[in-house]
mmCIF file of C-alpha atoms in Angstrom:
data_model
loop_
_atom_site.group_PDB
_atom_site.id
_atom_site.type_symbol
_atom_site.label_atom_id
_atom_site.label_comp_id
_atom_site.label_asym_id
_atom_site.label_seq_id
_atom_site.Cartn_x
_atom_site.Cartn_y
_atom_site.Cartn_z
ATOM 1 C CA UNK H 1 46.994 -78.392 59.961
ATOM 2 C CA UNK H 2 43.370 -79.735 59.872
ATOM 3 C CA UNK H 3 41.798 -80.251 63.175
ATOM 4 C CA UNK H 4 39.922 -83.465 64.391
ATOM 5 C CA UNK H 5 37.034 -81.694 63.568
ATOM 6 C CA UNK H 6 38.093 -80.308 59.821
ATOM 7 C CA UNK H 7 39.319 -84.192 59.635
ATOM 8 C CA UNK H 8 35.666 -85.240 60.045
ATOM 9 C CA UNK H 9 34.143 -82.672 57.889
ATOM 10 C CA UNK H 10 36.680 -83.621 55.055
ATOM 11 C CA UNK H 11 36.181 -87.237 55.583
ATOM 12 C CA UNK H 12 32.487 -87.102 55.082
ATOM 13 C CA UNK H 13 32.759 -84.604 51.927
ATOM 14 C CA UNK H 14 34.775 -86.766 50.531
ATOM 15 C CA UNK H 15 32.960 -90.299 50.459
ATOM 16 C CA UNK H 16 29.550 -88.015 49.242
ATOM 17 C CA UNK H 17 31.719 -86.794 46.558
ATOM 18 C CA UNK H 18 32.790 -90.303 45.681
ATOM 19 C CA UNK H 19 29.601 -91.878 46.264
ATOM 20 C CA UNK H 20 27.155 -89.441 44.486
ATOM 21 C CA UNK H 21 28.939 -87.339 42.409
ATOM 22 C CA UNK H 22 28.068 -83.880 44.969
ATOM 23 C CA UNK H 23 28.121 -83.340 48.373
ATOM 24 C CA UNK H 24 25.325 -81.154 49.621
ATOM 25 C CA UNK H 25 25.328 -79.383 52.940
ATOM 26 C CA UNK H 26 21.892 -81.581 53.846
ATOM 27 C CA UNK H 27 23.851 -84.490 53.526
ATOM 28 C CA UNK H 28 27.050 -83.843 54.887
ATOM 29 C CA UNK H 29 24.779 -82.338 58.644
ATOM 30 C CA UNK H 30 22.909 -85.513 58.417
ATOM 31 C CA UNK H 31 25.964 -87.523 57.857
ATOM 32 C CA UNK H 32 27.822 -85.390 60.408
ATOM 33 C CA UNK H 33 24.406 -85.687 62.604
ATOM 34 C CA UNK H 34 25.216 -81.591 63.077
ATOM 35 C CA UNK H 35 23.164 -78.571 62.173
ATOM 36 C CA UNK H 36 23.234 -77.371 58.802
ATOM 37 C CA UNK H 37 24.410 -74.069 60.086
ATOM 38 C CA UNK H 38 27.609 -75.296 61.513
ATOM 39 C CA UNK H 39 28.600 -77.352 58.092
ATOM 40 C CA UNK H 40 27.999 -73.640 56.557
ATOM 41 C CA UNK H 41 30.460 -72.392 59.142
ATOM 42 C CA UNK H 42 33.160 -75.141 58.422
ATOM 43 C CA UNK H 43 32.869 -75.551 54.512
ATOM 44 C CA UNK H 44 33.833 -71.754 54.913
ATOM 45 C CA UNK H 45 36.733 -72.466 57.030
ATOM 46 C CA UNK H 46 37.693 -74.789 54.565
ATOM 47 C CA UNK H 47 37.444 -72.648 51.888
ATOM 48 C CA UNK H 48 39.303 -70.571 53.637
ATOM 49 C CA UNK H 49 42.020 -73.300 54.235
ATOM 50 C CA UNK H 50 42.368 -74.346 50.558
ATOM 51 C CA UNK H 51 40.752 -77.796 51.320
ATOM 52 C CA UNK H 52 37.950 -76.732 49.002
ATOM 53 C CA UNK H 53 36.254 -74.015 46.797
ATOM 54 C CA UNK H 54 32.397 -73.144 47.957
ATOM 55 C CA UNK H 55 29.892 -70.864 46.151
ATOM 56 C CA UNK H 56 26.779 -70.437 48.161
ATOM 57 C CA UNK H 57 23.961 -71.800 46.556
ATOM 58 C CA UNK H 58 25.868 -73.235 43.912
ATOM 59 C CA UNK H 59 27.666 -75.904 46.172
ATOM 60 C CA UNK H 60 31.276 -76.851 46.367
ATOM 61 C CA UNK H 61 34.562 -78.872 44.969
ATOM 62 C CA UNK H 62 37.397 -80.340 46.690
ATOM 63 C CA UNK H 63 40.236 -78.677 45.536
ATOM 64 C CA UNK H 64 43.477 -80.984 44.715
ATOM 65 C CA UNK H 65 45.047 -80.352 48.589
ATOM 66 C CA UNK H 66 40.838 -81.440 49.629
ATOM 67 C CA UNK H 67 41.346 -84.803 47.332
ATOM 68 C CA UNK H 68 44.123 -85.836 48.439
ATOM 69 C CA UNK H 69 43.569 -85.645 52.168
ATOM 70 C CA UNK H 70 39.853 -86.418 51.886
ATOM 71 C CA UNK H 71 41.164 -89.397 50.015
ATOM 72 C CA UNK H 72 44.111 -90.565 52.682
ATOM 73 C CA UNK H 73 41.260 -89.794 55.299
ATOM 74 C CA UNK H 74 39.097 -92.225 54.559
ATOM 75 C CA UNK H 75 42.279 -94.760 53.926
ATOM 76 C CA UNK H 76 42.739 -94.626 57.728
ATOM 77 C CA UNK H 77 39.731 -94.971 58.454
ATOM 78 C CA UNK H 78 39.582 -98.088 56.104
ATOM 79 C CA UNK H 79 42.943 -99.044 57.546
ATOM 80 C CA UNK H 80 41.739 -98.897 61.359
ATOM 81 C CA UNK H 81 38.202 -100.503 60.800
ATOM 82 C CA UNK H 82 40.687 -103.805 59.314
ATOM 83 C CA UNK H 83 43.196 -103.900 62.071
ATOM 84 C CA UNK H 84 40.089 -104.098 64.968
ATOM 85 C CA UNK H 85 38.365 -106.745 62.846
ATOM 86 C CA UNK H 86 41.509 -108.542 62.064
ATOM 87 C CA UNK H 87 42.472 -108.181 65.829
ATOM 88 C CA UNK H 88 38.846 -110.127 66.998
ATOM 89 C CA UNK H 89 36.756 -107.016 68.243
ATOM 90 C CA UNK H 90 33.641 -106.967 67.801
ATOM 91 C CA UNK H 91 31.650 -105.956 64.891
ATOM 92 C CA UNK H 92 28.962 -103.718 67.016
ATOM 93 C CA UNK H 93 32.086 -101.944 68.392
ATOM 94 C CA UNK H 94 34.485 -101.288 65.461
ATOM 95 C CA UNK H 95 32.940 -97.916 63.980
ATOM 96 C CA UNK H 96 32.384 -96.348 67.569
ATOM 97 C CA UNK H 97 35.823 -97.802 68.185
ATOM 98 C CA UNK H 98 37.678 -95.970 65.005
ATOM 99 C CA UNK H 99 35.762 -93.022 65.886
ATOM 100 C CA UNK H 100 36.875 -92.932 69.089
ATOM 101 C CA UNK H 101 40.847 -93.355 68.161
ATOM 102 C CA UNK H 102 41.070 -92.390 64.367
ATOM 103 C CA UNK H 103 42.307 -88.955 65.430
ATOM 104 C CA UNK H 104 44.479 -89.685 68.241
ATOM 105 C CA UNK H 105 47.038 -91.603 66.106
ATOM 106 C CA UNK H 106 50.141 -90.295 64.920
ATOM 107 C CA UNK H 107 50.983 -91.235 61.162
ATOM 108 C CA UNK H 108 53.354 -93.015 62.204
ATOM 109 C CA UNK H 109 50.979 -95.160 64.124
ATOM 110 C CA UNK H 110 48.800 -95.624 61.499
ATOM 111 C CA UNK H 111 51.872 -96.403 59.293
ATOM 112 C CA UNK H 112 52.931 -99.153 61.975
ATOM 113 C CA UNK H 113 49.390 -100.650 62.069
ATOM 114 C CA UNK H 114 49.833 -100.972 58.077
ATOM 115 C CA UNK H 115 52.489 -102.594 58.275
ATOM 116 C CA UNK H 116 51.703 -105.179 60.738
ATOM 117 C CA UNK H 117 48.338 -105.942 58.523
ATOM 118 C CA UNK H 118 50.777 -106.786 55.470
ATOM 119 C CA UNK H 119 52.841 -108.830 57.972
ATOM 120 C CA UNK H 120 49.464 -110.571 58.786
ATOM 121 C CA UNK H 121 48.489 -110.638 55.350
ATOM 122 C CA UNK H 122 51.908 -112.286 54.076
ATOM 123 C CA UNK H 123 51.663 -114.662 57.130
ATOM 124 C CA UNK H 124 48.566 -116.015 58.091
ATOM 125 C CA UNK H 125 49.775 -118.754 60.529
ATOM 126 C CA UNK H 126 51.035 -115.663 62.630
ATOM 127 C CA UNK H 127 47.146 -114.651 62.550
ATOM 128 C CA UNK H 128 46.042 -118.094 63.730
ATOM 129 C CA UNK H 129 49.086 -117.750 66.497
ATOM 130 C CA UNK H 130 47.745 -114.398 67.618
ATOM 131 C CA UNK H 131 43.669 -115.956 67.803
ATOM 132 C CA UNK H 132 45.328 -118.982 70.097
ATOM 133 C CA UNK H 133 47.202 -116.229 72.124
ATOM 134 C CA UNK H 134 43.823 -114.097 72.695
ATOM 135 C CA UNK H 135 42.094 -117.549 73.608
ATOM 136 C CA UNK H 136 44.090 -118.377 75.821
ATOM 137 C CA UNK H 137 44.053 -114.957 77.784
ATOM 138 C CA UNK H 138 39.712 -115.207 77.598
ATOM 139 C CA UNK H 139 40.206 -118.576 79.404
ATOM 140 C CA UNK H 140 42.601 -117.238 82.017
ATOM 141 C CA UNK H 141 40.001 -114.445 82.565
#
């Protein structure tokens, strides 16, 4: 089971990869804003893990078990930064915001939140209800 931290790491690996074509341990520490020395340690422990193959000095590939939760990593995070802009919060406050609770949710959470977006998505008068709703509550405040 990756940890919050692994999570993060695999996240970040992941978009470079996507993005760029490589993911170098420069840019995953600057991405991370962590020392180079600790992205050593945890592309080791994620060799280690299966998550992906590293060869020092040669650099390193996600392996198919990397890909695919690299890849559903960076769908919840996707997922998350939609619901809080769909929900009205505020732009400055939506990536400290999904930081903050991206690894606190269960699945099934995260699941749920999906399928409330559709429900949003299929309905969009129940999206204008909700935006009355929160006005409403502001002017009660």
């Amino acid at each position: 089971m990756a940890t919050p931290s692994m999570e993060d790491y695999l996240e970040r690996i992941y978009k470079l990869i996507d993005e760029k074509g490589y993911a170098r341990v420069s840019d995953i520490a600057e991405g991370l804003e962590v020392h180079p020395s600790s992205v050593t340690k945890m592309i080791q422990k994620l060799d280690k893990d299966n998550y992906l193959i590293y060869e020092k000095y040669r650099g390193l590939m996600l392996t198919p078990k990397g890909k695919k939760m690299g890849k559903r990593l960076v769908e919840r995070h996707q997922l998350l930064e939609n619901f809080l802009t769909t929900i009205g919060v505020q732009e400055d406050n939506i990536y400290k915001d999904v930081e903050g609770i991206e690894h606190h949710l269960s699945w099934d959470s995260i699941t749920c939140i999906e399928t409330l977006l559709e429900y949003f998505r299929r309905e969009p008068n129940r999206m204008d209800d909700l935006m009355n709703v929160r006005k409403d509550l502001e002017a009660e405040s």
